[in-house]
mmCIF file of N, CA, C and O in Angstrom:
data_model
loop_
_atom_site.group_PDB
_atom_site.id
_atom_site.type_symbol
_atom_site.label_atom_id
_atom_site.label_comp_id
_atom_site.label_asym_id
_atom_site.label_seq_id
_atom_site.Cartn_x
_atom_site.Cartn_y
_atom_site.Cartn_z
ATOM 1 N N UNK A 18 117.764 74.028 63.704
ATOM 2 C CA UNK A 18 118.661 74.586 64.695
ATOM 3 C C UNK A 18 119.022 73.461 65.653
ATOM 4 O O UNK A 18 118.170 72.849 66.271
ATOM 5 N N UNK A 19 120.261 73.233 65.778
ATOM 6 C CA UNK A 19 120.731 72.181 66.654
ATOM 7 C C UNK A 19 120.789 72.632 68.100
ATOM 8 O O UNK A 19 120.346 73.730 68.462
ATOM 9 N N UNK A 20 121.369 71.782 68.883
ATOM 10 C CA UNK A 20 121.471 72.047 70.314
ATOM 11 C C UNK A 20 122.225 73.352 70.577
ATOM 12 O O UNK A 20 121.787 74.178 71.370
ATOM 13 N N UNK A 21 123.351 73.552 69.910
ATOM 14 C CA UNK A 21 124.140 74.762 70.130
ATOM 15 C C UNK A 21 123.408 76.010 69.637
ATOM 16 O O UNK A 21 123.487 77.069 70.250
ATOM 17 N N UNK A 22 122.682 75.867 68.553
ATOM 18 C CA UNK A 22 121.867 76.982 68.044
ATOM 19 C C UNK A 22 120.793 77.361 69.056
ATOM 20 O O UNK A 22 120.508 78.543 69.273
ATOM 21 N N UNK A 23 120.219 76.346 69.652
ATOM 22 C CA UNK A 23 119.182 76.571 70.669
ATOM 23 C C UNK A 23 119.773 77.298 71.884
ATOM 24 O O UNK A 23 119.187 78.237 72.407
ATOM 25 N N UNK A 24 120.976 76.882 72.312
ATOM 26 C CA UNK A 24 121.658 77.511 73.443
ATOM 27 C C UNK A 24 121.976 78.967 73.111
ATOM 28 O O UNK A 24 121.745 79.876 73.924
ATOM 29 N N UNK A 25 122.468 79.226 71.892
ATOM 30 C CA UNK A 25 122.792 80.595 71.479
ATOM 31 C C UNK A 25 121.522 81.446 71.502
ATOM 32 O O UNK A 25 121.528 82.589 71.981
ATOM 33 N N UNK A 26 120.425 80.922 70.983
ATOM 34 C CA UNK A 26 119.151 81.659 70.971
ATOM 35 C C UNK A 26 118.674 81.936 72.392
ATOM 36 O O UNK A 26 118.184 83.026 72.693
ATOM 37 N N UNK A 27 118.803 80.983 73.276
ATOM 38 C CA UNK A 27 118.423 81.145 74.672
ATOM 39 C C UNK A 27 119.226 82.271 75.320
ATOM 40 O O UNK A 27 118.675 83.122 76.026
ATOM 41 N N UNK A 28 120.519 82.319 75.057
ATOM 42 C CA UNK A 28 121.380 83.365 75.607
ATOM 43 C C UNK A 28 120.995 84.725 75.029
ATOM 44 O O UNK A 28 120.912 85.718 75.762
ATOM 45 N N UNK A 29 120.721 84.787 73.721
ATOM 46 C CA UNK A 29 120.292 86.047 73.098
ATOM 47 C C UNK A 29 118.990 86.540 73.726
ATOM 48 O O UNK A 29 118.838 87.730 74.011
ATOM 49 N N UNK A 30 118.039 85.612 73.911
ATOM 50 C CA UNK A 30 116.757 85.979 74.524
ATOM 51 C C UNK A 30 116.958 86.503 75.941
ATOM 52 O O UNK A 30 116.340 87.490 76.338
ATOM 53 N N UNK A 31 117.829 85.836 76.691
ATOM 54 C CA UNK A 31 118.104 86.286 78.060
ATOM 55 C C UNK A 31 118.686 87.689 78.038
ATOM 56 O O UNK A 31 118.274 88.554 78.796
ATOM 57 N N UNK A 32 119.653 87.922 77.160
ATOM 58 C CA UNK A 32 120.310 89.219 77.077
ATOM 59 C C UNK A 32 119.303 90.304 76.682
ATOM 60 O O UNK A 32 119.263 91.380 77.276
ATOM 61 N N UNK A 33 118.449 90.015 75.682
ATOM 62 C CA UNK A 33 117.431 90.966 75.237
ATOM 63 C C UNK A 33 116.456 91.268 76.366
ATOM 64 O O UNK A 33 116.142 92.433 76.631
ATOM 65 N N UNK A 34 115.961 90.237 77.040
ATOM 66 C CA UNK A 34 115.038 90.432 78.160
ATOM 67 C C UNK A 34 115.705 91.217 79.288
ATOM 68 O O UNK A 34 115.069 92.065 79.920
ATOM 69 N N UNK A 35 116.964 90.941 79.534
ATOM 70 C CA UNK A 35 117.694 91.644 80.581
ATOM 71 C C UNK A 35 117.802 93.140 80.240
ATOM 72 O O UNK A 35 117.600 93.998 81.107
ATOM 73 N N UNK A 36 118.090 93.459 78.972
ATOM 74 C CA UNK A 36 118.189 94.857 78.549
ATOM 75 C C UNK A 36 116.833 95.561 78.678
ATOM 76 O O UNK A 36 116.764 96.697 79.134
ATOM 77 N N UNK A 37 115.766 94.874 78.261
ATOM 78 C CA UNK A 37 114.425 95.461 78.372
ATOM 79 C C UNK A 37 114.054 95.702 79.832
ATOM 80 O O UNK A 37 113.493 96.735 80.182
ATOM 81 N N UNK A 38 114.350 94.744 80.690
ATOM 82 C CA UNK A 38 114.067 94.884 82.116
ATOM 83 C C UNK A 38 114.865 96.055 82.707
ATOM 84 O O UNK A 38 114.346 96.849 83.482
ATOM 85 N N UNK A 39 116.117 96.207 82.300
ATOM 86 C CA UNK A 39 116.960 97.295 82.782
ATOM 87 C C UNK A 39 116.380 98.647 82.358
ATOM 88 O O UNK A 39 116.340 99.591 83.151
ATOM 89 N N UNK A 40 115.897 98.757 81.115
ATOM 90 C CA UNK A 40 115.275 99.997 80.646
ATOM 91 C C UNK A 40 114.059 100.339 81.507
ATOM 92 O O UNK A 40 113.867 101.486 81.898
ATOM 93 N N UNK A 41 113.227 99.339 81.785
ATOM 94 C CA UNK A 41 112.045 99.558 82.622
ATOM 95 C C UNK A 41 112.439 99.966 84.035
ATOM 96 O O UNK A 41 111.827 100.862 84.616
ATOM 97 N N UNK A 42 113.445 99.318 84.573
ATOM 98 C CA UNK A 42 113.913 99.673 85.918
ATOM 99 C C UNK A 42 114.425 101.113 85.951
ATOM 100 O O UNK A 42 114.199 101.832 86.925
ATOM 101 N N UNK A 43 115.095 101.538 84.886
ATOM 102 C CA UNK A 43 115.591 102.916 84.812
ATOM 103 C C UNK A 43 114.447 103.919 84.734
ATOM 104 O O UNK A 43 114.572 105.055 85.208
ATOM 105 N N UNK A 44 113.344 103.544 84.110
ATOM 106 C CA UNK A 44 112.187 104.426 83.947
ATOM 107 C C UNK A 44 111.264 104.408 85.162
ATOM 108 O O UNK A 44 110.388 105.266 85.278
ATOM 109 N N UNK A 45 111.443 103.462 86.047
ATOM 110 C CA UNK A 45 110.546 103.297 87.186
ATOM 111 C C UNK A 45 110.376 104.557 88.033
ATOM 112 O O UNK A 45 109.246 104.916 88.364
ATOM 113 N N UNK A 46 111.426 105.292 88.390
ATOM 114 C CA UNK A 46 111.217 106.526 89.175
ATOM 115 C C UNK A 46 110.319 107.537 88.458
ATOM 116 O O UNK A 46 109.479 108.182 89.085
ATOM 117 N N UNK A 47 110.472 107.675 87.140
ATOM 118 C CA UNK A 47 109.627 108.593 86.372
ATOM 119 C C UNK A 47 108.173 108.112 86.366
ATOM 120 O O UNK A 47 107.250 108.918 86.468
ATOM 121 N N UNK A 48 107.992 106.823 86.252
ATOM 122 C CA UNK A 48 106.639 106.253 86.252
ATOM 123 C C UNK A 48 105.978 106.491 87.605
ATOM 124 O O UNK A 48 104.820 106.901 87.679
ATOM 125 N N UNK A 49 106.722 106.274 88.671
ATOM 126 C CA UNK A 49 106.185 106.488 90.025
ATOM 127 C C UNK A 49 105.835 107.958 90.229
ATOM 128 O O UNK A 49 104.780 108.282 90.778
ATOM 129 N N UNK A 50 106.687 108.868 89.764
ATOM 130 C CA UNK A 50 106.388 110.308 89.865
ATOM 131 C C UNK A 50 105.111 110.658 89.109
ATOM 132 O O UNK A 50 104.284 111.433 89.595
ATOM 133 N N UNK A 51 104.951 110.098 87.912
ATOM 134 C CA UNK A 51 103.745 110.362 87.114
ATOM 135 C C UNK A 51 102.499 109.835 87.818
ATOM 136 O O UNK A 51 101.457 110.503 87.823
ATOM 137 N N UNK A 52 102.605 108.669 88.429
ATOM 138 C CA UNK A 52 101.470 108.099 89.172
ATOM 139 C C UNK A 52 101.105 109.002 90.343
ATOM 140 O O UNK A 52 99.929 109.284 90.580
ATOM 141 N N UNK A 53 102.086 109.489 91.081
ATOM 142 C CA UNK A 53 101.820 110.390 92.213
ATOM 143 C C UNK A 53 101.167 111.683 91.739
ATOM 144 O O UNK A 53 100.261 112.202 92.398
ATOM 145 N N UNK A 54 101.611 112.196 90.608
ATOM 146 C CA UNK A 54 101.019 113.419 90.059
ATOM 147 C C UNK A 54 99.553 113.180 89.678
ATOM 148 O O UNK A 54 98.689 114.003 89.979
ATOM 149 N N UNK A 55 99.289 112.052 89.065
ATOM 150 C CA UNK A 55 97.907 111.705 88.697
ATOM 151 C C UNK A 55 97.053 111.540 89.944
ATOM 152 O O UNK A 55 95.919 112.029 90.002
ATOM 153 N N UNK A 56 97.594 110.872 90.959
ATOM 154 C CA UNK A 56 96.855 110.701 92.207
ATOM 155 C C UNK A 56 96.523 112.044 92.841
ATOM 156 O O UNK A 56 95.414 112.246 93.342
ATOM 157 N N UNK A 57 97.463 112.974 92.822
ATOM 158 C CA UNK A 57 97.224 114.297 93.377
ATOM 159 C C UNK A 57 96.129 115.029 92.615
ATOM 160 O O UNK A 57 95.257 115.665 93.216
ATOM 161 N N UNK A 58 96.159 114.916 91.303
ATOM 162 C CA UNK A 58 95.137 115.555 90.472
ATOM 163 C C UNK A 58 93.770 114.956 90.751
ATOM 164 O O UNK A 58 92.781 115.683 90.901
ATOM 165 N N UNK A 59 93.701 113.644 90.839
ATOM 166 C CA UNK A 59 92.433 112.969 91.123
ATOM 167 C C UNK A 59 91.898 113.412 92.483
ATOM 168 O O UNK A 59 90.704 113.680 92.628
ATOM 169 N N UNK A 60 92.757 113.517 93.480
ATOM 170 C CA UNK A 60 92.322 113.953 94.808
ATOM 171 C C UNK A 60 91.772 115.376 94.777
ATOM 172 O O UNK A 60 90.774 115.679 95.424
ATOM 173 N N UNK A 61 92.421 116.259 94.021
ATOM 174 C CA UNK A 61 91.939 117.638 93.910
ATOM 175 C C UNK A 61 90.588 117.685 93.200
ATOM 176 O O UNK A 61 89.692 118.437 93.611
ATOM 177 N N UNK A 62 90.434 116.893 92.139
ATOM 178 C CA UNK A 62 89.146 116.833 91.435
ATOM 179 C C UNK A 62 88.054 116.274 92.348
ATOM 180 O O UNK A 62 86.928 116.780 92.367
ATOM 181 N N UNK A 63 88.400 115.258 93.100
ATOM 182 C CA UNK A 63 87.457 114.651 94.040
ATOM 183 C C UNK A 63 87.032 115.659 95.106
ATOM 184 O O UNK A 63 85.846 115.782 95.415
ATOM 185 N N UNK A 64 87.989 116.404 95.620
ATOM 186 C CA UNK A 64 87.696 117.418 96.630
ATOM 187 C C UNK A 64 86.781 118.493 96.060
ATOM 188 O O UNK A 64 85.791 118.887 96.700
ATOM 189 N N UNK A 65 87.086 118.967 94.871
ATOM 190 C CA UNK A 65 86.256 119.993 94.236
ATOM 191 C C UNK A 65 84.847 119.500 93.959
ATOM 192 O O UNK A 65 83.867 120.214 94.207
ATOM 193 N N UNK A 66 84.727 118.274 93.471
ATOM 194 C CA UNK A 66 83.396 117.714 93.195
ATOM 195 C C UNK A 66 82.611 117.523 94.481
ATOM 196 O O UNK A 66 81.408 117.775 94.532
ATOM 197 N N UNK A 67 83.287 117.093 95.543
ATOM 198 C CA UNK A 67 82.623 116.924 96.835
ATOM 199 C C UNK A 67 82.085 118.263 97.329
ATOM 200 O O UNK A 67 80.953 118.346 97.829
ATOM 201 N N UNK A 68 82.882 119.316 97.189
ATOM 202 C CA UNK A 68 82.440 120.648 97.610
ATOM 203 C C UNK A 68 81.249 121.120 96.782
ATOM 204 O O UNK A 68 80.288 121.679 97.327
ATOM 205 N N UNK A 69 81.289 120.904 95.467
ATOM 206 C CA UNK A 69 80.165 121.285 94.602
ATOM 207 C C UNK A 69 78.893 120.530 94.988
ATOM 208 O O UNK A 69 77.801 121.113 95.033
ATOM 209 N N UNK A 70 79.045 119.242 95.258
ATOM 210 C CA UNK A 70 77.881 118.444 95.655
ATOM 211 C C UNK A 70 77.325 118.907 96.999
ATOM 212 O O UNK A 70 76.110 118.908 97.201
ATOM 213 N N UNK A 71 78.202 119.314 97.911
ATOM 214 C CA UNK A 71 77.735 119.801 99.208
ATOM 215 C C UNK A 71 76.909 121.070 99.031
ATOM 216 O O UNK A 71 75.855 121.229 99.657
ATOM 217 N N UNK A 72 77.365 121.958 98.165
ATOM 218 C CA UNK A 72 76.618 123.188 97.895
ATOM 219 C C UNK A 72 75.255 122.851 97.307
ATOM 220 O O UNK A 72 74.224 123.395 97.735
ATOM 221 N N UNK A 73 75.240 121.940 96.343
ATOM 222 C CA UNK A 73 73.965 121.544 95.720
ATOM 223 C C UNK A 73 73.042 120.875 96.735
ATOM 224 O O UNK A 73 71.839 121.147 96.769
ATOM 225 N N UNK A 74 73.602 120.027 97.573
ATOM 226 C CA UNK A 74 72.829 119.359 98.617
ATOM 227 C C UNK A 74 72.257 120.393 99.590
ATOM 228 O O UNK A 74 71.075 120.337 99.952
ATOM 229 N N UNK A 75 73.074 121.343 99.986
ATOM 230 C CA UNK A 75 72.658 122.393 100.913
ATOM 231 C C UNK A 75 71.524 123.231 100.317
ATOM 232 O O UNK A 75 70.518 123.488 100.988
ATOM 233 N N UNK A 76 71.663 123.635 99.068
ATOM 234 C CA UNK A 76 70.631 124.456 98.422
ATOM 235 C C UNK A 76 69.306 123.703 98.314
ATOM 236 O O UNK A 76 68.241 124.252 98.614
ATOM 237 N N UNK A 77 69.369 122.453 97.884
ATOM 238 C CA UNK A 77 68.141 121.667 97.748
ATOM 239 C C UNK A 77 67.515 121.394 99.114
ATOM 240 O O UNK A 77 66.291 121.480 99.278
ATOM 241 N N UNK A 78 68.325 121.117 100.106
ATOM 242 C CA UNK A 78 67.810 120.851 101.454
ATOM 243 C C UNK A 78 67.088 122.077 102.002
ATOM 244 O O UNK A 78 66.002 121.954 102.584
ATOM 245 N N UNK A 79 67.661 123.249 101.804
ATOM 246 C CA UNK A 79 67.012 124.477 102.297
ATOM 247 C C UNK A 79 65.715 124.765 101.544
ATOM 248 O O UNK A 79 64.739 125.219 102.143
ATOM 249 N N UNK A 80 65.707 124.458 100.264
ATOM 250 C CA UNK A 80 64.478 124.632 99.477
ATOM 251 C C UNK A 80 63.383 123.699 100.006
ATOM 252 O O UNK A 80 62.238 124.111 100.192
ATOM 253 N N UNK A 81 63.732 122.469 100.282
ATOM 254 C CA UNK A 81 62.763 121.490 100.795
ATOM 255 C C UNK A 81 62.293 121.900 102.188
ATOM 256 O O UNK A 81 61.092 121.852 102.487
ATOM 257 N N UNK A 82 63.232 122.301 103.059
ATOM 258 C CA UNK A 82 62.858 122.733 104.408
ATOM 259 C C UNK A 82 61.892 123.919 104.360
ATOM 260 O O UNK A 82 60.937 123.988 105.127
ATOM 261 N N UNK A 83 62.143 124.842 103.463
ATOM 262 C CA UNK A 83 61.309 126.039 103.339
ATOM 263 C C UNK A 83 59.870 125.682 102.964
ATOM 264 O O UNK A 83 58.929 126.261 103.496
ATOM 265 N N UNK A 84 59.708 124.702 102.062
ATOM 266 C CA UNK A 84 58.348 124.320 101.672
ATOM 267 C C UNK A 84 57.724 123.340 102.659
ATOM 268 O O UNK A 84 56.524 123.138 102.653
ATOM 269 N N UNK A 85 58.523 122.718 103.520
ATOM 270 C CA UNK A 85 57.994 121.843 104.560
ATOM 271 C C UNK A 85 57.694 120.422 104.119
ATOM 272 O O UNK A 85 57.218 119.606 104.901
ATOM 273 N N UNK A 86 57.949 120.118 102.895
ATOM 274 C CA UNK A 86 57.761 118.776 102.342
ATOM 275 C C UNK A 86 58.680 118.650 101.135
ATOM 276 O O UNK A 86 59.314 119.612 100.724
ATOM 277 N N UNK A 87 58.714 117.452 100.596
ATOM 278 C CA UNK A 87 59.520 117.235 99.397
ATOM 279 C C UNK A 87 58.709 116.488 98.357
ATOM 280 O O UNK A 87 57.867 115.674 98.704
ATOM 281 N N UNK A 88 58.950 116.820 97.108
ATOM 282 C CA UNK A 88 58.309 116.060 96.031
ATOM 283 C C UNK A 88 59.144 114.808 95.795
ATOM 284 O O UNK A 88 60.293 114.705 96.246
ATOM 285 N N UNK A 89 58.582 113.876 95.099
ATOM 286 C CA UNK A 89 59.324 112.650 94.798
ATOM 287 C C UNK A 89 60.561 112.981 93.964
ATOM 288 O O UNK A 89 61.634 112.409 94.178
ATOM 289 N N UNK A 90 60.423 113.922 93.040
ATOM 290 C CA UNK A 90 61.559 114.341 92.221
ATOM 291 C C UNK A 90 62.653 114.952 93.100
ATOM 292 O O UNK A 90 63.829 114.654 92.924
ATOM 293 N N UNK A 91 62.282 115.793 94.048
ATOM 294 C CA UNK A 91 63.270 116.387 94.964
ATOM 295 C C UNK A 91 63.930 115.310 95.817
ATOM 296 O O UNK A 91 65.144 115.339 96.039
ATOM 297 N N UNK A 92 63.122 114.372 96.311
ATOM 298 C CA UNK A 92 63.662 113.290 97.136
ATOM 299 C C UNK A 92 64.681 112.466 96.343
ATOM 300 O O UNK A 92 65.772 112.164 96.838
ATOM 301 N N UNK A 93 64.318 112.129 95.098
ATOM 302 C CA UNK A 93 65.237 111.345 94.261
ATOM 303 C C UNK A 93 66.525 112.104 93.979
ATOM 304 O O UNK A 93 67.617 111.532 94.046
ATOM 305 N N UNK A 94 66.414 113.381 93.680
ATOM 306 C CA UNK A 94 67.595 114.204 93.408
ATOM 307 C C UNK A 94 68.439 114.355 94.674
ATOM 308 O O UNK A 94 69.671 114.239 94.634
ATOM 309 N N UNK A 95 67.788 114.604 95.799
ATOM 310 C CA UNK A 95 68.491 114.724 97.078
ATOM 311 C C UNK A 95 69.271 113.446 97.380
ATOM 312 O O UNK A 95 70.444 113.500 97.763
ATOM 313 N N UNK A 96 68.641 112.311 97.194
ATOM 314 C CA UNK A 96 69.285 111.025 97.456
ATOM 315 C C UNK A 96 70.443 110.787 96.496
ATOM 316 O O UNK A 96 71.522 110.325 96.902
ATOM 317 N N UNK A 97 70.249 111.128 95.238
ATOM 318 C CA UNK A 97 71.310 110.960 94.237
ATOM 319 C C UNK A 97 72.525 111.830 94.584
ATOM 320 O O UNK A 97 73.659 111.363 94.556
ATOM 321 N N UNK A 98 72.271 113.077 94.905
ATOM 322 C CA UNK A 98 73.365 113.984 95.275
ATOM 323 C C UNK A 98 74.081 113.463 96.512
ATOM 324 O O UNK A 98 75.311 113.386 96.563
ATOM 325 N N UNK A 99 73.300 113.083 97.529
ATOM 326 C CA UNK A 99 73.901 112.631 98.784
ATOM 327 C C UNK A 99 74.733 111.360 98.572
ATOM 328 O O UNK A 99 75.856 111.257 99.095
ATOM 329 N N UNK A 100 74.207 110.401 97.827
ATOM 330 C CA UNK A 100 74.942 109.144 97.617
ATOM 331 C C UNK A 100 76.290 109.396 96.940
ATOM 332 O O UNK A 100 77.313 108.819 97.332
ATOM 333 N N UNK A 101 76.300 110.257 95.933
ATOM 334 C CA UNK A 101 77.563 110.579 95.264
ATOM 335 C C UNK A 101 78.490 111.331 96.208
ATOM 336 O O UNK A 101 79.685 111.019 96.305
ATOM 337 N N UNK A 102 77.950 112.290 96.924
ATOM 338 C CA UNK A 102 78.709 113.071 97.901
ATOM 339 C C UNK A 102 79.339 112.145 98.946
ATOM 340 O O UNK A 102 80.528 112.240 99.250
ATOM 341 N N UNK A 103 78.543 111.235 99.467
ATOM 342 C CA UNK A 103 79.016 110.305 100.501
ATOM 343 C C UNK A 103 80.084 109.362 99.938
ATOM 344 O O UNK A 103 81.093 109.099 100.600
ATOM 345 N N UNK A 104 79.875 108.865 98.724
ATOM 346 C CA UNK A 104 80.844 107.967 98.095
ATOM 347 C C UNK A 104 82.194 108.644 97.908
ATOM 348 O O UNK A 104 83.241 108.009 98.052
ATOM 349 N N UNK A 105 82.171 109.941 97.623
ATOM 350 C CA UNK A 105 83.416 110.687 97.437
ATOM 351 C C UNK A 105 84.073 111.058 98.764
ATOM 352 O O UNK A 105 85.141 111.659 98.784
ATOM 353 N N UNK A 106 83.433 110.708 99.867
ATOM 354 C CA UNK A 106 84.035 110.957 101.183
ATOM 355 C C UNK A 106 83.571 112.237 101.842
ATOM 356 O O UNK A 106 84.281 112.783 102.682
ATOM 357 N N UNK A 107 82.377 112.722 101.462
ATOM 358 C CA UNK A 107 81.841 113.932 102.080
ATOM 359 C C UNK A 107 81.747 113.791 103.588
ATOM 360 O O UNK A 107 81.607 112.690 104.121
ATOM 361 N N UNK A 108 81.816 114.924 104.272
ATOM 362 C CA UNK A 108 81.849 114.890 105.736
ATOM 363 C C UNK A 108 80.454 114.790 106.351
ATOM 364 O O UNK A 108 79.451 114.705 105.650
ATOM 365 N N UNK A 109 80.379 114.844 107.633
ATOM 366 C CA UNK A 109 79.137 114.646 108.371
ATOM 367 C C UNK A 109 78.108 115.739 108.202
ATOM 368 O O UNK A 109 76.922 115.511 108.431
ATOM 369 N N UNK A 110 78.518 116.948 107.816
ATOM 370 C CA UNK A 110 77.533 118.024 107.684
ATOM 371 C C UNK A 110 76.540 117.733 106.568
ATOM 372 O O UNK A 110 75.353 118.017 106.690
ATOM 373 N N UNK A 111 77.007 117.139 105.481
ATOM 374 C CA UNK A 111 76.109 116.741 104.392
ATOM 375 C C UNK A 111 75.188 115.620 104.818
ATOM 376 O O UNK A 111 74.006 115.593 104.457
ATOM 377 N N UNK A 112 75.701 114.702 105.598
ATOM 378 C CA UNK A 112 74.888 113.592 106.100
ATOM 379 C C UNK A 112 73.797 114.121 107.016
ATOM 380 O O UNK A 112 72.633 113.696 106.924
ATOM 381 N N UNK A 113 74.151 115.049 107.871
ATOM 382 C CA UNK A 113 73.174 115.635 108.791
ATOM 383 C C UNK A 113 72.058 116.327 108.011
ATOM 384 O O UNK A 113 70.870 116.148 108.316
ATOM 385 N N UNK A 114 72.426 117.103 107.000
ATOM 386 C CA UNK A 114 71.431 117.763 106.151
ATOM 387 C C UNK A 114 70.505 116.745 105.493
ATOM 388 O O UNK A 114 69.287 116.892 105.510
ATOM 389 N N UNK A 115 71.113 115.727 104.890
ATOM 390 C CA UNK A 115 70.338 114.710 104.179
ATOM 391 C C UNK A 115 69.369 114.010 105.127
ATOM 392 O O UNK A 115 68.184 113.851 104.807
ATOM 393 N N UNK A 116 69.852 113.583 106.271
ATOM 394 C CA UNK A 116 68.999 112.865 107.220
ATOM 395 C C UNK A 116 67.867 113.738 107.732
ATOM 396 O O UNK A 116 66.737 113.287 107.893
ATOM 397 N N UNK A 117 68.159 114.990 107.983
ATOM 398 C CA UNK A 117 67.160 115.928 108.484
ATOM 399 C C UNK A 117 66.054 116.154 107.449
ATOM 400 O O UNK A 117 64.863 116.082 107.762
ATOM 401 N N UNK A 118 66.423 116.402 106.224
ATOM 402 C CA UNK A 118 65.454 116.741 105.179
ATOM 403 C C UNK A 118 64.730 115.502 104.653
ATOM 404 O O UNK A 118 63.546 115.566 104.330
ATOM 405 N N UNK A 119 65.400 114.384 104.599
ATOM 406 C CA UNK A 119 64.763 113.189 104.038
ATOM 407 C C UNK A 119 63.627 112.673 104.933
ATOM 408 O O UNK A 119 62.816 111.868 104.499
ATOM 409 N N UNK A 120 63.544 113.151 106.172
ATOM 410 C CA UNK A 120 62.450 112.768 107.075
ATOM 411 C C UNK A 120 61.153 113.502 106.747
ATOM 412 O O UNK A 120 60.079 113.087 107.179
ATOM 413 N N UNK A 121 61.262 114.613 106.018
ATOM 414 C CA UNK A 121 60.061 115.373 105.673
ATOM 415 C C UNK A 121 59.169 114.549 104.743
ATOM 416 O O UNK A 121 59.662 113.727 103.966
ATOM 417 N N UNK A 122 57.859 114.793 104.806
ATOM 418 C CA UNK A 122 56.945 113.994 103.983
ATOM 419 C C UNK A 122 57.157 114.234 102.481
ATOM 420 O O UNK A 122 57.594 115.305 102.068
ATOM 421 N N UNK A 123 56.838 113.191 101.728
ATOM 422 C CA UNK A 123 56.893 113.278 100.272
ATOM 423 C C UNK A 123 55.478 113.419 99.761
ATOM 424 O O UNK A 123 54.596 112.633 100.110
ATOM 425 N N UNK A 124 55.248 114.434 98.946
ATOM 426 C CA UNK A 124 53.918 114.623 98.367
ATOM 427 C C UNK A 124 54.048 115.420 97.076
ATOM 428 O O UNK A 124 55.078 116.004 96.774
ATOM 429 N N UNK A 125 52.955 115.478 96.350
ATOM 430 C CA UNK A 125 52.968 116.227 95.098
ATOM 431 C C UNK A 125 52.779 117.708 95.421
ATOM 432 O O UNK A 125 52.273 118.082 96.468
ATOM 433 N N UNK A 126 53.175 118.566 94.490
ATOM 434 C CA UNK A 126 53.079 120.004 94.707
ATOM 435 C C UNK A 126 51.615 120.460 94.774
ATOM 436 O O UNK A 126 51.312 121.446 95.400
ATOM 437 N N UNK A 127 50.734 119.715 94.132
ATOM 438 C CA UNK A 127 49.327 120.127 94.102
ATOM 439 C C UNK A 127 48.655 120.010 95.471
ATOM 440 O O UNK A 127 47.716 120.712 95.772
ATOM 441 N N UNK A 128 49.159 119.112 96.314
ATOM 442 C CA UNK A 128 48.508 118.900 97.626
ATOM 443 C C UNK A 128 48.877 119.948 98.629
ATOM 444 O O UNK A 128 49.853 120.426 98.855
#
């Protein structure tokens, strides 16, 4: 391919790339809408999971408070639930529960 062949190929490549870019630009509003829809779904799932974790945290905290101590297994589960809850953006009521209950002594059920 000589110089002119190279120039023709360069122009063809530019035209092809330009057409592909134009197609993507035309699809951009649809892509942005799909991203927003996914973000909304993720936020709803996150909210629901946070609420479920709060309920689980609340139930376990009340169980521990009732017995006046916590087992190592309960402490580990409480911490696991709280860490996930907190990471998802749980509010201060879960933190207050966790801090209050985690101060109770850890011991085995036999003692």
